[in-house]
C-alpha cells in the first residue's frame, strides 16, 4: 500500500508539474471574473432581481456571493470545465505513449493494470481539485465583490429546481455538498477521456472524441422528441448534482443516478484497460 | 522457475511475432549467459526492437517465450523484469522535470527510491552537476547517461540496450562503451546490445546473433568470426586464371576479386604457390583479418544471393 501511494504521488507530480495542467486553473479565474462582471451589469442584475421579487424573496439578501457562485459553477463547468477535463484525461495515457515515456515505465516491474489504475486515480484527483478550485475561487471572488453574507438562491428551469437557503452557513454547506456531487458527475467525463486515451490514438484525438460524446449527448438532450428519454442521457445524469441544492434532497434519486454513473465510470475504466492490455509498445 | 541452465540469464525460445500479417520475428531462439555481452545485429526493421520489446513484456509474441533469469516474461513479467534494466535509442524522459525527479518517478515503479544509491549512480555516470536541472536542457549524451542511471538504479543483473550509442558523438560513444565494459568487469552484469553499428558491437560483444527479416541467420562468438576463415587481399593477373585457382582451393571472391575468402586452415603460402604454379603474375598477397562487418555483409550477401537465384 505504501508503495502504491508513493507511485500515486509520482503520478500526481507528473500531472501537476505540466504547464497544461495549470492553464485550466488560470483560464477559470479569468472566466469567473468575466461572469462576475456580467452579474454586475444592469441587465442580468435586473433579470435576477425580477425573478427574486416575483417569488417574494428579498433581492438584497439573495443577490449574494453564494448565488453568484452557484451560477459561476454551473456556467463554467459546463463550458470550460468539460474542455479542460477532457484535455487532461485524454492526455493522461496517450501523451505518454506518444512521447515514449510509457516505454520507460513499462520496462519496469509493474503491471499494466497498476499503471492504468495510478493514472486513472490521478485523473480523478485532478477532477476533484479542479471542481473545488472553481467553487472555492468563485466564492472568494464573489465575496470580495458582494460580501460574504447573504442567502443562496438556486433556480434551474430544466431540472425544475427552485430553492433558497436564507442562512449563509447553510448555503455554504449545501454548495460544498453540491461540489462533491459535481465532482462525481465530472468523473464520468474524465472516464470517457481516459478510456479513449488508452487506445492507440493521438492525445488530441482522445480529447476530441470525449468532447464529441458529450456534445452529441447534449444535442440529443435538447431535441424535443428526445424528452421522454432524457433521463437515459449522460449529460442529463451528469447535471443531477443540482438536485443536492433542493430544499428537500431526494437521496434515493441521487443514489440511483450516481450508482449508474459510477458503474459507467468503472465500465469505461475496464474497457480502457482491456484496450491497453493488448497493445504492443514498440519504437 | 523453469528448468533452464542457471548460467543462462536471457533466453529467447522460438519467438514469433507478426504485425498486420507481416512477420517481424520468425522462430527466433538464442541465449545469453551470465556476464556475457551479446550483440543482436540486423538492418533497420530486421526485428531487433521487436525482440527487445518482447523481452520487456511490451510486445506480446504470437508464439514462443522470452525468459530472464529463468522467469518467463510472458507469464511472470514482474519477477522477470525485476532482474533487468533497459535503455532505448532515444530515451524519453519527462522533460519538464529535473533528472533527479525523473529518477524518483521511474524508481517508484521499481520498488522505491533510495537517494544515497541514486547519488552514487549519478556520480558514476558523471551527471552530478546537472542532475537537478530540467531534462529539457539536456544534450543527447546527458539523456543517455541519465538513461544509464535509471537502468542501473534497481541494481539489475541484465542490461537490455536498444541502439544506445545512436546519435552520440565519438567521445560519447567511447565513454558509453568503456562504461559498459567496466560494468561487466566490476559487477558481472550481462548485456544484450541491440545495434546496427557493427564497429561498436565488435568492440564490445563476446557473441553475436544476426537477424534478418525476423530470422536468425547467424549465432556465434566474435573470436570465432575473426579466426575461422582466411581472408586475403590479392592482386594477380590474369584475373580469370587467378579465379580458377581460388575456386580450386575453395576460395570465394569478394569486392570484384580484390579480396578472397578461403576455408578455415588455408595457408596463405599455399595460395601463393598455387597461383605462381598456374602461371599467374602475383603482385600482392596480404592476409586480412575478417571484421564483423565482413561477416555481416557476407551472411546477408549470401542470403540475398540465394534468394535472388530462387
Short mmCIF file of N, CA, C and O in Angstrom, two decimals, chain A residues 36-103:
data_model
loop_
_atom_site.label_atom_id
_atom_site.label_comp_id
_atom_site.label_asym_id
_atom_site.label_seq_id
_atom_site.Cartn_x
_atom_site.Cartn_y
_atom_site.Cartn_z
N UNK A 36 -18.49 37.29 -13.13
CA UNK A 36 -18.74 38.25 -12.05
C UNK A 36 -19.06 39.63 -12.62
O UNK A 36 -19.97 40.32 -12.14
N UNK A 37 -18.32 39.99 -13.64
CA UNK A 37 -18.54 41.29 -14.30
C UNK A 37 -19.94 41.32 -14.95
O UNK A 37 -20.66 42.30 -14.85
N UNK A 38 -20.30 40.19 -15.59
CA UNK A 38 -21.61 40.11 -16.24
C UNK A 38 -22.71 40.28 -15.19
O UNK A 38 -23.71 40.99 -15.42
N UNK A 39 -22.53 39.68 -14.03
CA UNK A 39 -23.54 39.79 -12.97
C UNK A 39 -23.64 41.22 -12.41
O UNK A 39 -24.62 41.56 -11.78
N UNK A 40 -22.58 41.99 -12.67
CA UNK A 40 -22.61 43.38 -12.22
C UNK A 40 -23.32 44.29 -13.21
O UNK A 40 -23.67 45.42 -12.88
N UNK A 41 -23.51 43.78 -14.42
CA UNK A 41 -24.18 44.60 -15.44
C UNK A 41 -25.66 44.74 -15.08
O UNK A 41 -26.24 43.86 -14.42
N UNK A 42 -26.25 45.82 -15.53
CA UNK A 42 -27.65 46.11 -15.17
C UNK A 42 -28.61 45.02 -15.64
O UNK A 42 -29.50 44.60 -14.88
N UNK A 43 -28.46 44.57 -16.89
CA UNK A 43 -29.39 43.60 -17.47
C UNK A 43 -29.55 42.34 -16.64
O UNK A 43 -30.64 42.07 -16.11
N UNK A 44 -28.48 41.57 -16.48
CA UNK A 44 -28.58 40.33 -15.70
C UNK A 44 -29.02 40.59 -14.26
O UNK A 44 -29.80 39.84 -13.68
N UNK A 45 -28.53 41.70 -13.72
CA UNK A 45 -28.86 42.04 -12.33
C UNK A 45 -30.37 42.24 -12.18
O UNK A 45 -31.00 41.70 -11.25
N UNK A 46 -30.93 42.98 -13.14
CA UNK A 46 -32.38 43.26 -13.08
C UNK A 46 -33.19 41.98 -13.31
O UNK A 46 -34.24 41.77 -12.69
N UNK A 47 -32.68 41.13 -14.21
CA UNK A 47 -33.37 39.87 -14.51
C UNK A 47 -33.48 39.01 -13.26
O UNK A 47 -34.57 38.51 -12.92
N UNK A 48 -32.36 38.87 -12.55
CA UNK A 48 -32.37 38.04 -11.33
C UNK A 48 -33.22 38.71 -10.25
O UNK A 48 -33.99 38.05 -9.54
N UNK A 49 -33.10 40.03 -10.17
CA UNK A 49 -33.89 40.77 -9.18
C UNK A 49 -35.38 40.55 -9.42
O UNK A 49 -36.16 40.38 -8.47
N UNK A 50 -35.75 40.49 -10.72
CA UNK A 50 -37.16 40.31 -11.06
C UNK A 50 -37.64 38.91 -10.62
O UNK A 50 -38.72 38.77 -10.02
N UNK A 51 -36.79 37.91 -10.91
CA UNK A 51 -37.16 36.54 -10.51
C UNK A 51 -37.33 36.47 -9.00
O UNK A 51 -38.30 35.89 -8.49
N UNK A 52 -36.38 37.06 -8.32
CA UNK A 52 -36.41 37.01 -6.85
C UNK A 52 -37.65 37.72 -6.31
O UNK A 52 -38.37 37.18 -5.45
N UNK A 53 -37.92 38.93 -6.82
CA UNK A 53 -39.07 39.68 -6.29
C UNK A 53 -40.40 39.02 -6.67
O UNK A 53 -41.35 39.04 -5.90
N UNK A 54 -40.44 38.41 -7.90
CA UNK A 54 -41.66 37.70 -8.32
C UNK A 54 -42.00 36.54 -7.37
O UNK A 54 -43.16 36.18 -7.21
N UNK A 55 -40.93 35.94 -6.82
CA UNK A 55 -41.16 34.80 -5.93
C UNK A 55 -41.22 35.23 -4.47
O UNK A 55 -41.25 34.39 -3.57
N UNK A 56 -41.16 36.52 -4.26
CA UNK A 56 -41.30 37.03 -2.91
C UNK A 56 -40.04 36.97 -2.08
O UNK A 56 -40.09 37.10 -0.85
N UNK A 57 -38.91 36.77 -2.74
CA UNK A 57 -37.65 36.71 -1.98
C UNK A 57 -36.99 38.09 -1.96
O UNK A 57 -37.11 38.87 -2.92
N UNK A 58 -36.30 38.35 -0.90
CA UNK A 58 -35.67 39.65 -0.71
C UNK A 58 -34.43 39.76 -1.62
O UNK A 58 -33.47 39.00 -1.48
N UNK A 59 -34.48 40.68 -2.55
CA UNK A 59 -33.42 40.80 -3.57
C UNK A 59 -32.05 41.03 -2.93
O UNK A 59 -31.07 40.36 -3.27
N UNK A 60 -31.97 41.97 -2.04
CA UNK A 60 -30.68 42.31 -1.42
C UNK A 60 -30.03 41.12 -0.71
O UNK A 60 -28.81 40.98 -0.72
N UNK A 61 -30.86 40.27 -0.13
CA UNK A 61 -30.32 39.14 0.64
C UNK A 61 -29.87 38.00 -0.27
O UNK A 61 -28.86 37.35 -0.01
N UNK A 62 -30.63 37.78 -1.35
CA UNK A 62 -30.31 36.61 -2.19
C UNK A 62 -29.46 36.94 -3.42
O UNK A 62 -28.96 36.03 -4.07
N UNK A 63 -29.28 38.23 -3.72
CA UNK A 63 -28.35 38.58 -4.79
C UNK A 63 -26.97 38.63 -4.13
O UNK A 63 -26.41 39.67 -3.83
N UNK A 64 -26.44 37.46 -3.85
CA UNK A 64 -25.28 37.34 -2.96
C UNK A 64 -24.12 36.58 -3.60
O UNK A 64 -24.23 36.04 -4.71
N UNK A 65 -23.03 36.51 -2.82
CA UNK A 65 -21.84 35.77 -3.27
C UNK A 65 -22.19 34.31 -3.53
O UNK A 65 -21.72 33.70 -4.51
N UNK A 66 -23.00 33.72 -2.66
CA UNK A 66 -23.35 32.30 -2.81
C UNK A 66 -24.16 32.05 -4.09
O UNK A 66 -23.90 31.09 -4.82
N UNK A 67 -25.14 32.93 -4.35
CA UNK A 67 -25.96 32.76 -5.55
C UNK A 67 -25.10 32.91 -6.81
O UNK A 67 -25.21 32.11 -7.74
N UNK A 68 -24.24 33.94 -6.80
CA UNK A 68 -23.37 34.16 -7.96
C UNK A 68 -22.42 32.97 -8.13
O UNK A 68 -22.17 32.52 -9.25
N UNK A 69 -21.92 32.43 -7.02
CA UNK A 69 -21.02 31.28 -7.10
C UNK A 69 -21.72 30.08 -7.73
O UNK A 69 -21.15 29.37 -8.57
N UNK A 70 -22.99 29.88 -7.35
CA UNK A 70 -23.77 28.77 -7.93
C UNK A 70 -23.83 28.91 -9.44
O UNK A 70 -23.61 27.95 -10.19
N UNK A 71 -24.14 30.12 -9.90
CA UNK A 71 -24.22 30.35 -11.35
C UNK A 71 -22.86 30.18 -12.01
O UNK A 71 -22.73 29.65 -13.11
N UNK A 72 -21.83 30.67 -11.32
CA UNK A 72 -20.47 30.55 -11.85
C UNK A 72 -20.10 29.10 -12.08
O UNK A 72 -19.57 28.71 -13.13
N UNK A 73 -20.39 28.28 -11.05
CA UNK A 73 -20.03 26.86 -11.14
C UNK A 73 -20.77 26.21 -12.32
O UNK A 73 -20.16 25.53 -13.15
N UNK A 74 -22.05 26.46 -12.39
CA UNK A 74 -22.86 25.86 -13.45
C UNK A 74 -22.37 26.25 -14.83
O UNK A 74 -22.13 25.40 -15.68
N UNK A 75 -22.18 27.56 -15.04
CA UNK A 75 -21.75 28.05 -16.36
C UNK A 75 -20.36 27.53 -16.71
O UNK A 75 -20.13 26.97 -17.79
N UNK A 76 -19.42 27.76 -15.80
CA UNK A 76 -18.01 27.50 -16.15
C UNK A 76 -17.72 26.01 -16.29
O UNK A 76 -16.97 25.61 -17.17
N UNK A 77 -18.34 25.17 -15.47
CA UNK A 77 -18.05 23.73 -15.60
C UNK A 77 -18.64 23.18 -16.89
O UNK A 77 -18.04 22.34 -17.54
N UNK A 78 -19.83 23.68 -17.25
CA UNK A 78 -20.45 23.18 -18.48
C UNK A 78 -19.67 23.64 -19.71
O UNK A 78 -19.60 22.93 -20.71
N UNK A 79 -19.04 24.79 -19.62
CA UNK A 79 -18.33 25.31 -20.79
C UNK A 79 -16.86 24.89 -20.75
O UNK A 79 -16.44 23.94 -21.39
N UNK A 80 -16.09 25.62 -19.95
CA UNK A 80 -14.64 25.37 -19.95
C UNK A 80 -14.25 24.09 -19.22
O UNK A 80 -13.31 23.41 -19.60
N UNK A 81 -14.98 23.77 -18.17
CA UNK A 81 -14.62 22.60 -17.35
C UNK A 81 -14.56 21.35 -18.18
O UNK A 81 -13.61 20.56 -18.08
N UNK A 82 -15.59 21.16 -19.02
CA UNK A 82 -15.62 19.97 -19.86
C UNK A 82 -14.38 19.90 -20.76
O UNK A 82 -13.76 18.85 -20.92
N UNK A 83 -14.01 21.05 -21.31
CA UNK A 83 -12.86 21.08 -22.23
C UNK A 83 -11.58 20.70 -21.50
O UNK A 83 -10.82 19.83 -21.95
N UNK A 84 -11.34 21.31 -20.34
CA UNK A 84 -10.07 21.03 -19.65
C UNK A 84 -10.00 19.62 -19.08
O UNK A 84 -8.94 19.00 -19.09
N UNK A 85 -11.12 19.14 -18.60
CA UNK A 85 -11.09 17.77 -18.06
C UNK A 85 -10.88 16.76 -19.19
O UNK A 85 -10.15 15.78 -19.04
N UNK A 86 -11.51 17.03 -20.34
CA UNK A 86 -11.31 16.13 -21.49
C UNK A 86 -9.86 16.21 -21.97
O UNK A 86 -9.26 15.20 -22.36
N UNK A 87 -9.30 17.40 -21.89
CA UNK A 87 -7.91 17.61 -22.32
C UNK A 87 -6.93 16.81 -21.44
O UNK A 87 -6.08 16.08 -21.94
N UNK A 88 -7.10 16.94 -20.14
CA UNK A 88 -6.18 16.27 -19.21
C UNK A 88 -6.40 14.75 -19.22
O UNK A 88 -5.45 13.98 -19.29
N UNK A 89 -7.66 14.34 -19.21
CA UNK A 89 -7.91 12.88 -19.18
C UNK A 89 -7.56 12.24 -20.53
O UNK A 89 -7.08 11.11 -20.58
N UNK A 90 -7.74 12.99 -21.62
CA UNK A 90 -7.38 12.45 -22.94
C UNK A 90 -5.88 12.34 -23.11
O UNK A 90 -5.37 11.53 -23.88
N UNK A 91 -5.17 13.18 -22.37
CA UNK A 91 -3.70 13.20 -22.44
C UNK A 91 -3.05 12.11 -21.61
O UNK A 91 -1.96 11.65 -21.94
N UNK A 92 -3.69 11.73 -20.54
CA UNK A 92 -3.01 11.02 -19.44
C UNK A 92 -2.25 9.77 -19.88
O UNK A 92 -1.14 9.53 -19.43
N UNK A 93 -2.81 9.01 -20.79
CA UNK A 93 -2.10 7.82 -21.29
C UNK A 93 -1.54 8.09 -22.68
O UNK A 93 -0.38 7.81 -22.96
N UNK A 94 -2.39 8.68 -23.54
CA UNK A 94 -2.00 8.85 -24.94
C UNK A 94 -0.77 9.74 -25.10
O UNK A 94 0.08 9.48 -25.96
N UNK A 95 -0.64 10.76 -24.28
CA UNK A 95 0.51 11.67 -24.41
C UNK A 95 1.81 10.95 -24.05
O UNK A 95 2.82 11.09 -24.73
N UNK A 96 1.77 10.19 -22.97
CA UNK A 96 2.96 9.46 -22.55
C UNK A 96 3.31 8.38 -23.58
O UNK A 96 4.47 8.06 -23.78
N UNK A 97 2.27 7.83 -24.19
CA UNK A 97 2.50 6.83 -25.21
C UNK A 97 3.15 7.47 -26.43
O UNK A 97 4.12 6.96 -26.99
N UNK A 98 2.64 8.63 -26.80
CA UNK A 98 3.17 9.35 -27.96
C UNK A 98 4.60 9.82 -27.72
O UNK A 98 5.46 9.71 -28.59
N UNK A 99 4.87 10.34 -26.53
CA UNK A 99 6.20 10.85 -26.22
C UNK A 99 7.23 9.75 -25.96
O UNK A 99 8.42 10.02 -25.94
N UNK A 100 6.77 8.56 -25.69
CA UNK A 100 7.70 7.46 -25.43
C UNK A 100 7.96 7.23 -23.94
O UNK A 100 8.67 6.30 -23.58
N UNK A 101 7.40 8.09 -23.08
CA UNK A 101 7.61 7.93 -21.63
C UNK A 101 7.07 6.59 -21.13
O UNK A 101 7.64 5.98 -20.22
N UNK A 102 5.99 6.17 -21.76
CA UNK A 102 5.33 4.96 -21.30
C UNK A 102 6.24 3.73 -21.44
O UNK A 102 6.17 2.81 -20.63
N UNK A 103 7.09 3.75 -22.45
CA UNK A 103 8.02 2.62 -22.63
C UNK A 103 9.00 2.56 -21.46
O UNK A 103 9.39 1.48 -21.02
#
